[in-house]
XYZ file of C-alpha atoms in Angstrom:
175
model
C 193.423 46.892 89.057
C 193.410 44.327 92.142
C 189.586 45.309 93.045
C 190.860 46.945 96.500
C 188.734 50.063 95.396
C 187.347 50.776 98.914
C 190.600 50.301 100.113
C 192.275 52.813 97.788
C 189.569 55.156 98.821
C 190.024 55.021 102.119
C 193.934 55.629 101.771
C 193.396 58.757 99.609
C 190.991 60.442 101.991
C 193.943 59.530 104.556
C 196.127 61.378 102.299
C 193.718 64.222 101.736
C 193.380 64.568 105.350
C 197.087 64.574 106.216
C 197.186 67.455 103.263
C 200.076 66.639 101.952
C 199.829 67.421 98.148
C 196.075 67.965 98.793
C 195.623 68.511 94.992
C 196.992 65.227 93.537
C 195.333 63.301 96.568
C 191.744 64.779 95.500
C 192.931 63.663 91.785
C 193.798 60.184 92.984
C 190.440 60.007 95.306
C 188.132 61.213 92.418
C 189.218 58.208 90.537
C 187.641 55.743 92.927
C 185.440 57.890 94.680
C 181.719 57.930 93.090
C 180.343 61.426 94.164
C 176.756 61.303 94.741
C 176.467 64.958 95.697
C 178.378 68.321 96.130
C 179.725 66.723 99.454
C 182.681 68.027 101.856
C 185.488 67.052 99.415
C 184.106 68.880 96.361
C 183.528 71.997 98.399
C 187.124 71.280 99.568
C 188.270 71.118 95.835
C 186.395 73.965 94.803
C 188.611 76.262 97.218
C 191.572 74.441 95.975
C 190.708 75.617 92.510
C 190.269 78.928 93.391
C 193.393 79.304 95.502
C 195.715 81.920 93.921
C 198.837 79.989 95.290
C 197.815 76.978 93.130
C 200.475 76.225 90.162
C 199.326 75.300 86.721
C 200.232 71.546 87.814
C 198.018 71.839 90.991
C 195.033 73.651 89.112
C 195.391 70.929 86.398
C 195.133 68.174 88.716
C 192.030 69.510 90.778
C 190.352 70.783 87.246
C 190.147 66.719 86.348
C 189.254 65.878 89.852
C 186.379 68.338 89.829
C 185.262 67.184 86.391
C 184.873 63.764 87.499
C 182.702 64.871 90.444
C 180.643 66.856 88.507
C 180.107 63.824 85.828
C 179.279 61.794 88.921
C 176.630 63.936 89.910
C 175.185 64.318 86.259
C 176.289 67.976 86.313
C 177.490 67.397 82.781
C 177.784 70.900 81.691
C 180.033 72.072 84.668
C 182.222 68.938 84.004
C 182.774 69.940 80.256
C 184.145 73.322 81.435
C 186.341 71.285 84.207
C 187.726 69.060 81.598
C 188.361 71.664 79.168
C 190.455 73.836 81.582
C 192.281 70.787 82.625
C 193.382 69.708 79.080
C 194.394 73.152 78.203
C 196.632 73.276 81.331
C 197.778 69.902 80.376
C 198.522 70.780 77.137
C 200.408 73.997 78.440
C 202.225 71.752 80.717
C 203.359 69.191 78.167
C 204.361 72.069 75.554
C 202.270 70.516 73.163
C 202.416 71.979 69.656
C 199.718 70.687 67.461
C 201.582 72.037 64.269
C 204.534 69.896 65.097
C 202.416 66.605 65.148
C 200.694 67.651 62.034
C 204.015 68.309 60.287
C 205.303 64.796 61.356
C 202.057 63.156 59.810
C 202.579 65.141 56.901
C 206.225 63.725 56.446
C 204.988 60.286 56.928
C 202.201 60.445 54.526
C 204.258 62.272 51.790
C 207.158 59.520 52.396
C 204.759 56.785 51.690
C 205.209 56.386 47.864
C 208.959 56.200 48.503
C 208.518 53.402 51.056
C 206.209 51.486 48.942
C 208.641 51.651 46.177
C 211.515 50.535 47.888
C 209.655 47.472 49.574
C 210.890 44.056 49.459
C 209.447 42.280 46.093
C 208.174 39.210 47.489
C 208.906 37.480 44.533
C 212.721 37.532 45.266
C 212.102 36.301 48.803
C 212.469 32.539 49.600
C 209.128 30.752 49.249
C 209.852 28.933 52.326
C 209.952 32.192 54.703
C 207.401 34.500 55.640
C 208.454 37.231 57.896
C 206.046 38.563 60.414
C 206.591 41.948 62.180
C 204.635 42.623 65.531
C 204.455 46.340 66.009
C 202.967 48.233 68.951
C 203.466 50.518 71.711
C 205.355 49.733 74.780
C 203.339 47.689 77.252
C 200.479 46.912 74.556
C 201.144 42.898 74.835
C 203.556 42.549 71.663
C 205.826 40.429 73.693
C 202.995 38.135 74.335
C 201.856 38.044 71.045
C 205.347 37.018 69.773
C 206.028 34.308 72.486
C 202.322 32.633 71.689
C 203.080 32.780 67.888
C 206.860 31.444 68.245
C 205.410 28.669 70.222
C 204.727 27.064 66.882
C 207.553 24.661 65.574
C 207.999 26.684 62.547
C 208.646 29.723 63.856
C 211.366 31.788 65.226
C 211.092 34.726 67.380
C 213.685 37.269 66.859
C 213.091 39.733 69.860
C 212.913 43.227 69.469
C 214.803 44.694 66.487
C 216.894 47.672 67.472
C 216.741 48.691 63.991
C 213.188 49.607 63.893
C 213.467 51.666 66.635
C 217.066 53.180 65.634
C 215.881 54.017 61.871
C 211.939 53.448 61.595
C 211.213 57.046 62.498
C 213.584 58.536 59.820
C 212.648 56.037 57.467
C 208.853 56.626 57.818
C 209.337 60.546 57.184
C 211.369 59.887 54.377
C 214.772 60.915 55.772
């Protein structure tokens, strides 16, 4: 965030005026604009929301934009309805299956005792070495943490270890 909110709002308003991808333009506008009333943009978003020609992806974007506008104007009940609709559409668009995730987490939970049983025995390791694993999602700061820690004279950074991504998922599921 470079703090250029007013400039962003101006540019999103320009995109709305040009009419190119209005659903996404309104979604982007809602992220930077503070709605103080049900203004002309809110009314246009309502029109787009009920448009029969809108795709599910477009209706999803406009639902989230309307939810944000309602939240700004403290119409929380209506905001909740639009958020619920947007989330339902997004879940459908992603082809999300909760059962698939439940199965994955169940596999991970059930394989934990086996992982623990086969873990390294610290008594067999050299007393001079202590491995440190930095684990995180992409773009979460793990590289920075590794750089900071490995700047110490007694620490050596190993970089990203491909075996973790190659075997980690299968290992965590007991496969």
